[in-house]
Coordinates of C-alpha atoms and ligand atoms in Angstrom, one line a residue:
X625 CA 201.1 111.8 214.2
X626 CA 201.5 107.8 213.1
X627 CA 198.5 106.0 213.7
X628 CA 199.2 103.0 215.6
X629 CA 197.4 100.1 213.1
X630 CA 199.1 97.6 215.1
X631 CA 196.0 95.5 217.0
X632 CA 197.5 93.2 219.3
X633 CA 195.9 89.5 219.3
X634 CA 195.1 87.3 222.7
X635 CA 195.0 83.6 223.1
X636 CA 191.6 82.6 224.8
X637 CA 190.3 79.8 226.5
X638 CA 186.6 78.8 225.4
X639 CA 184.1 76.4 226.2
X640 CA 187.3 74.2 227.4
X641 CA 189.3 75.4 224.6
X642 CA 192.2 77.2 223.6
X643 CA 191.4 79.8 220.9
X644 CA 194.9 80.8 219.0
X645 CA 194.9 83.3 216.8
X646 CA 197.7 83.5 213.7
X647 CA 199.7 86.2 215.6
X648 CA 198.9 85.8 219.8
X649 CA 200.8 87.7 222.0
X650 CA 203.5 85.6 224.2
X651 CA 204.4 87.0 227.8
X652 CA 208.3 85.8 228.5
X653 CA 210.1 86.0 231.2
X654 CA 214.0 85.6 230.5
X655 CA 215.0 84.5 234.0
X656 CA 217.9 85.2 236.3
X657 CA 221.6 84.3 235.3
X658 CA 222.0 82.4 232.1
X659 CA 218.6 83.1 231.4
X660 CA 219.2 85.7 229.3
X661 CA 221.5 83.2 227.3
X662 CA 219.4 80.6 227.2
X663 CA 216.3 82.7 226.5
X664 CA 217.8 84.2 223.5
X665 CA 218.8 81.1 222.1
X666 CA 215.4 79.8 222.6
X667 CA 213.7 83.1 220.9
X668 CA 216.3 82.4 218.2
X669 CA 214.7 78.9 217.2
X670 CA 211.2 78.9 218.1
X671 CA 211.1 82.1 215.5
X672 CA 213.0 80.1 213.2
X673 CA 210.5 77.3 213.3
X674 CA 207.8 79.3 213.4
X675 CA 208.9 81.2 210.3
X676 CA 209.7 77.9 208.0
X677 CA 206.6 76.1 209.2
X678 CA 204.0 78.8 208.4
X679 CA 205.9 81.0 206.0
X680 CA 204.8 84.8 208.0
X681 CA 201.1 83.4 208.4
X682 CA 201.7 82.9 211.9
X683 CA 204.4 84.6 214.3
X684 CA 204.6 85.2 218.2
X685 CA 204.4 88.0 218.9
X686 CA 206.9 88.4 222.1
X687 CA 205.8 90.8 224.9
X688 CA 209.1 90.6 228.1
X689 CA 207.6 90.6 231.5
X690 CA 209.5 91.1 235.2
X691 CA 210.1 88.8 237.8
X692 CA 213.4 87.9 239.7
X693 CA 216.7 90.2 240.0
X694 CA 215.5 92.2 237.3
X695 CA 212.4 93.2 238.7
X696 CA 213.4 93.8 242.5
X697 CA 216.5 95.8 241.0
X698 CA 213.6 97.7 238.8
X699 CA 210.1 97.8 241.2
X700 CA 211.4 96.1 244.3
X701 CA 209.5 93.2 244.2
X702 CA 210.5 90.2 243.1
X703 CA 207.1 89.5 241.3
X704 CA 205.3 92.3 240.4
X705 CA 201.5 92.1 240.3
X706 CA 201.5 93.0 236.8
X707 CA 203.6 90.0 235.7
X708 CA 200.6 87.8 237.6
X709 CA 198.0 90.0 235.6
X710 CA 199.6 89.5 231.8
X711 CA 200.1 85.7 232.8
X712 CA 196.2 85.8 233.4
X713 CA 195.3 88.0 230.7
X714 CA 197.6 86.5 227.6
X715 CA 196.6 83.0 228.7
X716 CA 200.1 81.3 227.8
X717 CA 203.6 82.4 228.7
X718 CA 207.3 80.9 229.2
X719 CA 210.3 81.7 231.7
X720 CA 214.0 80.7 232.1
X721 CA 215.2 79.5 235.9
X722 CA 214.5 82.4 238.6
X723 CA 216.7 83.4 241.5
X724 CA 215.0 82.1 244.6
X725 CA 215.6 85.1 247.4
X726 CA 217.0 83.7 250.0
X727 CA 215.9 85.4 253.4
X728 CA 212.9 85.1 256.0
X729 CA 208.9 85.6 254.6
X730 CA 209.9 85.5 250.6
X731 CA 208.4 82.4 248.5
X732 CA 210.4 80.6 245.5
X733 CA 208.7 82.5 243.1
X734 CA 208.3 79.5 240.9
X735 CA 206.0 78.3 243.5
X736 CA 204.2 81.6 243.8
X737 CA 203.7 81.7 240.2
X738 CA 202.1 78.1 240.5
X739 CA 200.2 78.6 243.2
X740 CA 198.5 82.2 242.2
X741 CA 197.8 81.2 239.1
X742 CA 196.4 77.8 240.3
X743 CA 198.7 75.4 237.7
X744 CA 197.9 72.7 239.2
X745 CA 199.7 70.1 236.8
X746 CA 203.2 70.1 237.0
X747 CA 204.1 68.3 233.4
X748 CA 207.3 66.6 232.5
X749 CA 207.4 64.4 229.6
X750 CA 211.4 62.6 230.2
X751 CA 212.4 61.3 227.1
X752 CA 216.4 60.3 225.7
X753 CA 217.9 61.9 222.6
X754 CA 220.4 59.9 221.2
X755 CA 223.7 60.6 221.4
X756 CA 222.9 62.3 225.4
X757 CA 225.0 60.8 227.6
X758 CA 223.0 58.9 230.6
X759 CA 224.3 56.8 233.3
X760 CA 221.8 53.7 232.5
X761 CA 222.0 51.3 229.5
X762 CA 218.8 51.8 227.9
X763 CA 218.0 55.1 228.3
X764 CA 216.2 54.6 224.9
X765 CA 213.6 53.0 227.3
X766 CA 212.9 56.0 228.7
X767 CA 209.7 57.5 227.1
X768 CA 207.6 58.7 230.3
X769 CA 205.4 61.6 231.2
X770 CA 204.8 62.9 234.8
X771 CA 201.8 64.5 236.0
X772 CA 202.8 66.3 239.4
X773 CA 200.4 67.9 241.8
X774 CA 201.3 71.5 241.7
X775 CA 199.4 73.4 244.5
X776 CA 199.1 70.7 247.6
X777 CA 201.3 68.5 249.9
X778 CA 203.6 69.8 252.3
X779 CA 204.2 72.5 249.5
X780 CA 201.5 74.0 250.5
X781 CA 203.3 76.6 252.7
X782 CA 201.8 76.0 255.8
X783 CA 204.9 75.5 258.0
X784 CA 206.4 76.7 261.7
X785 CA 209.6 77.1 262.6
X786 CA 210.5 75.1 265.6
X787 CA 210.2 77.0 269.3
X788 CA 207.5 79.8 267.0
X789 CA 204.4 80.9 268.9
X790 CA 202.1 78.8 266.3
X791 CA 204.1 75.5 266.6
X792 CA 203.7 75.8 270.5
X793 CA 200.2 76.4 270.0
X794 CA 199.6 73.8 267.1
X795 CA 201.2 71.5 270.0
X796 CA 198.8 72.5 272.3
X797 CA 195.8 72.4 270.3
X798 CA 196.7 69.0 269.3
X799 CA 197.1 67.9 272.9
X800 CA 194.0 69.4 274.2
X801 CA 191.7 67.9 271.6
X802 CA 193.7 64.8 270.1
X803 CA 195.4 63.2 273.3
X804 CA 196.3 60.3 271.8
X805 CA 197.7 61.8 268.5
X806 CA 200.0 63.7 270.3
X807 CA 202.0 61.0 272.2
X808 CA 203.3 60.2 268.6
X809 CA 204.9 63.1 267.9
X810 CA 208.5 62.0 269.4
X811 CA 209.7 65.5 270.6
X812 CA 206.9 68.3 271.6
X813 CA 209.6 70.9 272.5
X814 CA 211.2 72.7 269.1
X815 CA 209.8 70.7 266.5
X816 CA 209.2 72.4 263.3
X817 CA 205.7 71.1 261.7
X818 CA 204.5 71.4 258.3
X819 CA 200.6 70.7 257.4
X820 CA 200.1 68.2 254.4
X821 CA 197.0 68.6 252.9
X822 CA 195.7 66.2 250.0
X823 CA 192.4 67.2 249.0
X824 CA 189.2 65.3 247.0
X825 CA 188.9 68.4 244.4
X826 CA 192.4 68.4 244.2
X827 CA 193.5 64.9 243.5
X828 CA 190.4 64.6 241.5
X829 CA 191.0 67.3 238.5
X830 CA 194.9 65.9 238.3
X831 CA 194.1 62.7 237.3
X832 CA 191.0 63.8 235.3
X833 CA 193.3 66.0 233.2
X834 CA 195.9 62.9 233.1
X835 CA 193.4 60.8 231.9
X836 CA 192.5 63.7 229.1
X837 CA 196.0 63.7 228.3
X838 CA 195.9 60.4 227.6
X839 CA 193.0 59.4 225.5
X840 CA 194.4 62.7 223.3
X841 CA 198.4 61.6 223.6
X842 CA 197.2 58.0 222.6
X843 CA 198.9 56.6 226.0
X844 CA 197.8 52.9 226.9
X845 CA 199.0 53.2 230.7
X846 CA 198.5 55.2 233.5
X847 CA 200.3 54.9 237.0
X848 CA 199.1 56.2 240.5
X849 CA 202.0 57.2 242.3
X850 CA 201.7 57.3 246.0
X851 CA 203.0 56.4 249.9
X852 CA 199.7 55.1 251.3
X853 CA 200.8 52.4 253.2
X854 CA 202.1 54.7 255.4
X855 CA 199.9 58.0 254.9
X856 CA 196.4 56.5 254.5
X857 CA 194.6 59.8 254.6
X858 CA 196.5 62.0 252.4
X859 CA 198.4 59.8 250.0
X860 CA 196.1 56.9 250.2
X861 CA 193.2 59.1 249.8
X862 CA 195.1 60.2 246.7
X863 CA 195.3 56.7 245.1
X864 CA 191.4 56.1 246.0
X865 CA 190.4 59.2 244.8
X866 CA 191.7 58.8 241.8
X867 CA 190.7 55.3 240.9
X868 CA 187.2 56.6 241.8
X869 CA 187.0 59.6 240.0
X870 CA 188.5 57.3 236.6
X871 CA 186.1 54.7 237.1
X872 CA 183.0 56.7 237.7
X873 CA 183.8 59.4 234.8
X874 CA 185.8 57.4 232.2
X875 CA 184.2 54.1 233.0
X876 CA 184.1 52.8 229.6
X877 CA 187.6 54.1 228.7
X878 CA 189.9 52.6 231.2
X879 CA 190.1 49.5 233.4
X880 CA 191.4 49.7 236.6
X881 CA 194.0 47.7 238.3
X882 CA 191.7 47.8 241.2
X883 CA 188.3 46.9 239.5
X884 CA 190.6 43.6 238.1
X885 CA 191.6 43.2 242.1
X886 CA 187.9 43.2 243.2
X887 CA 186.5 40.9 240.6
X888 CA 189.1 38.5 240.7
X889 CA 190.5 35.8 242.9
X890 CA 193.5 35.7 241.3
X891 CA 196.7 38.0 241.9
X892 CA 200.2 38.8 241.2
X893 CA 202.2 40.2 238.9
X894 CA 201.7 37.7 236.1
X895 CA 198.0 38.3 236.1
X896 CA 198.1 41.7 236.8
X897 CA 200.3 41.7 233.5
X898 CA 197.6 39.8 231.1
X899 CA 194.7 42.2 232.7
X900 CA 196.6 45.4 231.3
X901 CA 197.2 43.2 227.9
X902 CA 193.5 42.6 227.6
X903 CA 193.0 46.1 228.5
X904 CA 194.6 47.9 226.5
X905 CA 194.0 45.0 223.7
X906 CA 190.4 45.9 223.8
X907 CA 191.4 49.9 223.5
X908 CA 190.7 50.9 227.2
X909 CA 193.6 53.0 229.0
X910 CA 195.3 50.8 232.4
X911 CA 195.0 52.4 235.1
X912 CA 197.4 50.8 238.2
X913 CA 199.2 52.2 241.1
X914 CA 202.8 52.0 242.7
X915 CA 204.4 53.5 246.2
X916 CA 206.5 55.5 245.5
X917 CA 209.8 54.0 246.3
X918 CA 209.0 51.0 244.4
X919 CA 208.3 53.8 241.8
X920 CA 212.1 54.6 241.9
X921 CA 213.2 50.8 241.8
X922 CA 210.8 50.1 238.9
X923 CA 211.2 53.4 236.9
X924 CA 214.8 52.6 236.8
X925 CA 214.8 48.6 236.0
X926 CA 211.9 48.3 233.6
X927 CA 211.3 52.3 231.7
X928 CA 209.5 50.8 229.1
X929 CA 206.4 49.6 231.9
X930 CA 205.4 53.1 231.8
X931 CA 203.5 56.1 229.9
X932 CA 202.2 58.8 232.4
X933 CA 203.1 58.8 236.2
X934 CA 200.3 60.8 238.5
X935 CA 201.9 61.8 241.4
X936 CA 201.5 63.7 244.3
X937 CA 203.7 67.2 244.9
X938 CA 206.7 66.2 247.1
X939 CA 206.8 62.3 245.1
X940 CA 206.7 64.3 241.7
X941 CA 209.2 66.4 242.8
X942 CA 211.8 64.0 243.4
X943 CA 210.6 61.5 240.7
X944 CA 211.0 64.2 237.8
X945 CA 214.7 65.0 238.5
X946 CA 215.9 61.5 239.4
X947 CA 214.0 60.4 236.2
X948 CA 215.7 63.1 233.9
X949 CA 218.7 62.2 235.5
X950 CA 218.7 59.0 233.8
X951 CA 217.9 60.4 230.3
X952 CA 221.2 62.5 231.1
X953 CA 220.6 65.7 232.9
X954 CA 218.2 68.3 233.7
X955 CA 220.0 70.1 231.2
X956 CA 217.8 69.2 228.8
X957 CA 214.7 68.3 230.1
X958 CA 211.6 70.4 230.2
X959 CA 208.3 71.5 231.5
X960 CA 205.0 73.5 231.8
X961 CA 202.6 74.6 235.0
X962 CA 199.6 74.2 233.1
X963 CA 195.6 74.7 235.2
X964 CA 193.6 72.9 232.4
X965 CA 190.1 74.0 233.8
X966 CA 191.3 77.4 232.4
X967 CA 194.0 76.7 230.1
X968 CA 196.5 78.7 232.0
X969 CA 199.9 77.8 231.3
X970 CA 203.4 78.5 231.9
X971 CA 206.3 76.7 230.7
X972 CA 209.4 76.6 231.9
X973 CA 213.0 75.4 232.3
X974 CA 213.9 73.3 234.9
X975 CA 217.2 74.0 235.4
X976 CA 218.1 77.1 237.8
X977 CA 219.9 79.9 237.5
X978 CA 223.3 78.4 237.5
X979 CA 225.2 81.8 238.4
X980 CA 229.1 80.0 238.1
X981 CA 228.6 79.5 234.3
X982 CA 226.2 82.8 234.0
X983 CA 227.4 85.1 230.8
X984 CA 230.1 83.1 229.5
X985 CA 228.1 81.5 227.0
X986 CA 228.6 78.0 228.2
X987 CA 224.8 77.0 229.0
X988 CA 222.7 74.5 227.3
X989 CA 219.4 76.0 225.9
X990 CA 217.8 72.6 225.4
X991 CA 215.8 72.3 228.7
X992 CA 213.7 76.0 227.7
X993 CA 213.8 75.2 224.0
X994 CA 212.1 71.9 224.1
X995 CA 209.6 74.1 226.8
X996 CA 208.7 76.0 223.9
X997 CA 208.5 73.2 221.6
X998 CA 206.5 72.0 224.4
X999 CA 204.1 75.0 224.3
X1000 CA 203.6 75.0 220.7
X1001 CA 202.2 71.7 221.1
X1002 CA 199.9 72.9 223.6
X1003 CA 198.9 75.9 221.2
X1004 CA 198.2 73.5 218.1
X1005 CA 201.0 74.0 216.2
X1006 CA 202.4 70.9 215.7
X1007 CA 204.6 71.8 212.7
X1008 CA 206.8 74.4 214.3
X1009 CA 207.2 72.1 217.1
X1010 CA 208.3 69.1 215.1
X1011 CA 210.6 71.0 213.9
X1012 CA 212.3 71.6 216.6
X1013 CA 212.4 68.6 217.7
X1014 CA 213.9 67.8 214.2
X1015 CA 216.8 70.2 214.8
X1016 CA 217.6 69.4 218.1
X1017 CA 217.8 65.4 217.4
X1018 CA 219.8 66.5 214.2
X1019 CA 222.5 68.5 216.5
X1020 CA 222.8 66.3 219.4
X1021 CA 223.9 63.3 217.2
X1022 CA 226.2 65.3 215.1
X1023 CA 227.7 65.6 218.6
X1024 CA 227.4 69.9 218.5
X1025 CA 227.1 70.2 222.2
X1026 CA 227.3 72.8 224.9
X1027 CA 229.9 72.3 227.7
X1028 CA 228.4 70.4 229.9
X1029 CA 227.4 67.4 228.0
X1030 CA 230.3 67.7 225.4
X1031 CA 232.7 67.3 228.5
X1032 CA 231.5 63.3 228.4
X1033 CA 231.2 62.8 224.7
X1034 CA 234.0 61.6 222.7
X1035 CA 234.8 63.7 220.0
X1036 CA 232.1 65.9 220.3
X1037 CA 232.3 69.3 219.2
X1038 CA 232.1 71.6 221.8
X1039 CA 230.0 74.8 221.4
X1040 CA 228.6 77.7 222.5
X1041 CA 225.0 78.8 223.8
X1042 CA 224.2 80.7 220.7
X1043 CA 226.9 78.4 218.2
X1044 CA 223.9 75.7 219.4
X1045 CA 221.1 78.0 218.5
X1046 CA 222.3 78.4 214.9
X1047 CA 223.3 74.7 214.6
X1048 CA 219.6 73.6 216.1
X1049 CA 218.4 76.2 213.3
X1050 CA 220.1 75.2 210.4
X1051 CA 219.5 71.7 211.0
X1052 CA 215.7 72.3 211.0
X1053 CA 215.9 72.7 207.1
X1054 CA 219.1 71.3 205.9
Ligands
NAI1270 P1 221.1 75.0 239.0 O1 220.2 74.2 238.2 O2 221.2 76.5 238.7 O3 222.6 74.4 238.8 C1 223.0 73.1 239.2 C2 224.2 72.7 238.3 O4 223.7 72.4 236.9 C3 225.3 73.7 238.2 O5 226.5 73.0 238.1 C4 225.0 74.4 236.9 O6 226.1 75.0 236.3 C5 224.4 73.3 236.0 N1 223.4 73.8 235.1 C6 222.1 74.1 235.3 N2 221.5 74.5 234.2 C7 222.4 74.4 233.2 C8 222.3 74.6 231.8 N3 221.2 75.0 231.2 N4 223.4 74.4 231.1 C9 224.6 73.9 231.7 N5 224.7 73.7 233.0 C10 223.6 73.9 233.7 O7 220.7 74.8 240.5 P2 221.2 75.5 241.8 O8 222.7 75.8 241.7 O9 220.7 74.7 242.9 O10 220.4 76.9 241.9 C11 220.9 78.2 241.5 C12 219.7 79.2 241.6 O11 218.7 78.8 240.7 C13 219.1 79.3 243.0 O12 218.8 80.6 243.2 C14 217.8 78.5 242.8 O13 216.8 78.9 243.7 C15 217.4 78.8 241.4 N6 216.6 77.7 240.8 C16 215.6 78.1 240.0 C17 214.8 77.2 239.4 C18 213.7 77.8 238.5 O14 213.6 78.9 238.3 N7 212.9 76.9 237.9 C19 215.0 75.8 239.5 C20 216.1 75.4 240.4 C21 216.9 76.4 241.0

């Protein structure tokens, strides 16, 4: 009989720490329609980097793990308990887009994943690669990072169907103990209702691990995202949570737009502008705040006015595709659950499924590539990621693209999901 020698090595998470050893075992799962495509091509590179950064001292070690089609078509459920388990146990992992079931009583099983597993940072760092087409002028302005509530908001899943048995007796709860509350709801009779909870603990560790992010990213600016002029108690508590948990824990790392506000008799913009020069100046991180659909104006007119936007779930949600819209396309951009109290992380493309172009090797790999370059950040191995980076850049302005952005590049040269792999590879080292 062959002795198995082969002893399989786990990432671990210690004392606030990730532990990485030379060969860790990485739970993937592909996805649903071009996600086999685009996870191949993905494989493809990160091994290449891998490889001509550390020379076979380090190597992922890839262990494929069900969820979507493949796994209702296999078990029957769409997210088998043992795909939650190896998430837990191997610490990181990465997944292409998911079919989303459509039906009564089944979750998105991106938000399943998230909430399960806790990852209660949604992280999106939107920058432009030149040579992307975009629809603004500067997209080179464009260098922002969003931190999105992940597990909270109206996300939360606590919703009923208009003319159910619970929204009738939501209504009448809310009538027999809040009178006056209830005269605002404008139609008692079918109304669907959601529950929006924003929470202390909640608000508090997302912009904790924003403001860790950014003493370690070397970001001079952070922005509070948020609708409390209208929602006092959820989205206002937010933006007061947050300022207190920054100024109480971080006190002599950042300055507050709202400390500046209480000590001063001046205001506007102008001064609010020299207070964040001092600040950062003197080597503390500015901390200020914008609602949210001034967020969209300003985000849009001046890019450059921002580092790291903390946002709440529904706000993030909208604010991360609109803003890589205007670095050209979801196509391209990337992201990673991550729960930094236990180092729990997926990363992920956040594209979906896109079933019209599925097997016809037409997709763009970029958005789950740059996840994993994304993730081998996060492990600590920069090289391999910069790599990446360096290949990708390299392609994208020797105008190799896939379909869908080569369609609005003039003489590009139009190529296929794994033609783009090889190209990204070879320009790593050439
Ligand atoms: P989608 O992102 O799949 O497609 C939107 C458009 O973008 C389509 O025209 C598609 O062809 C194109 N597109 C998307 N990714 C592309 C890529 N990598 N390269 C080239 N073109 C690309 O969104 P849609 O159509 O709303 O959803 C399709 C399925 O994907 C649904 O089942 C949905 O639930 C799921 N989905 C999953 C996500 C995830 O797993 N993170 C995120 C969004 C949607």
């Amino acid at each position: 009989m062959i002795k198995n020698t082969f002893q399989e090595q786990i990432i671990t998470f210690f004392q606030g720490k990730l532990v990485v050893p030379d060969f860790p075992t990485i739970p993937f799962i592909p996805g649903d329609g071009i996600g086999n495509e685009v996870w191949n091509a993905t494989e493809q590179v990160v091994n290449f980097a891998v490889n001509a950064s550390y020379k076979g001292k380090k190597s992922i070690r890839w262990k494929k793990v069900l969820a979507g089609e493949k796994a209702f078509q296999e078990t029957g459920t769409w997210l088998p308990d043992e795909t939650l388990a190896d998430f837990r146990h191997y610490v990181i992992g990465i997944k292409g887009p998911l079919t989303t079931p459509v039906g009564g009583g089944i979750r998105s099983l991106n938000v399943a994943l998230r909430k399960d597993l806790d990852l209660y940072v949604c992280l999106r760092p939107v920058r432009w690669f030149k040579g992307i087409p975009a629809p603004v002028h500067h997209p080179e302005n464009v260098n922002i990072t969003i931190f999105r509530e992940n597990t909270e908001d109206v996300y939360s899943g606590v919703e009923f169907a208009a003319g159910s048995t619970e929204s009738r007796l939501l209504i009448e709860l809310l009538g027999q103990h809040f009178p006056k509350e209830i005269q605002k709801i404008r139609f008692t009779e079918d109304v669907g209702l959601a529950i929006k909870p924003i929470s202390k603990p909640g608000s508090e560790r997302l912009v904790q691990s924003a403001i860790e992010y950014a003493i370690q990213e070397n970001i001079k600016v952070i922005t509070l995202v948020h609708k409390g002029n209208i929602m006092k108690f959820t989205e206002g508590a937010f933006l007061q949570w947050g300022y207190d948990i920054a100024e109480q824990k971080y006190g002599s790392k950042v300055y507050t737009s709202r400390q500046w506000q209480k000590t001063q008799k001046s205001s506007g913009e102008e001064f609010a502008n020299k207070e964040k020069e001092k600040a950062i100046k003197s080597g503390k991180i500015w901390i200020n705040d914008i609602i949210t659909d001034a967020a969209f104006q300003q985000v849009l007119l001046y890019p450059q006015e921002f580092e790291l936007l903390v946002t709440t779930n529904l706000n993030g949600d909208y604010l991360s595709d609109a803003l890589a819209a205007q670095v050209g396309g979801i196509g391209i951009a990337p992201g990673a659950n991550i729960n930094y109290q236990t180092g729990i992380a997926i990363f992920e493309a956040t594209h979906g499924t896109a079933p019209s172009i599925a097997g016809k090797n037409m997709a763009n790999p970029s958005s789950l590539i740059l996840s994993a370059e994304m993730m081998l950040r996060y492990i600590g191995w920069e090289g391999a990621a910069n790599l990446i980076i360096h290949g990708l850049e390299r392609s994208i302005a020797e105008k190799k693209l896939t379909p869908d952005l080569s369609q609005f590049v003039e003489q590009s040269i139009r190529v296929g999901t794994s033609e783009f792999a090889d190209i990204v590879c070879k320009n790593m080292i050439d």
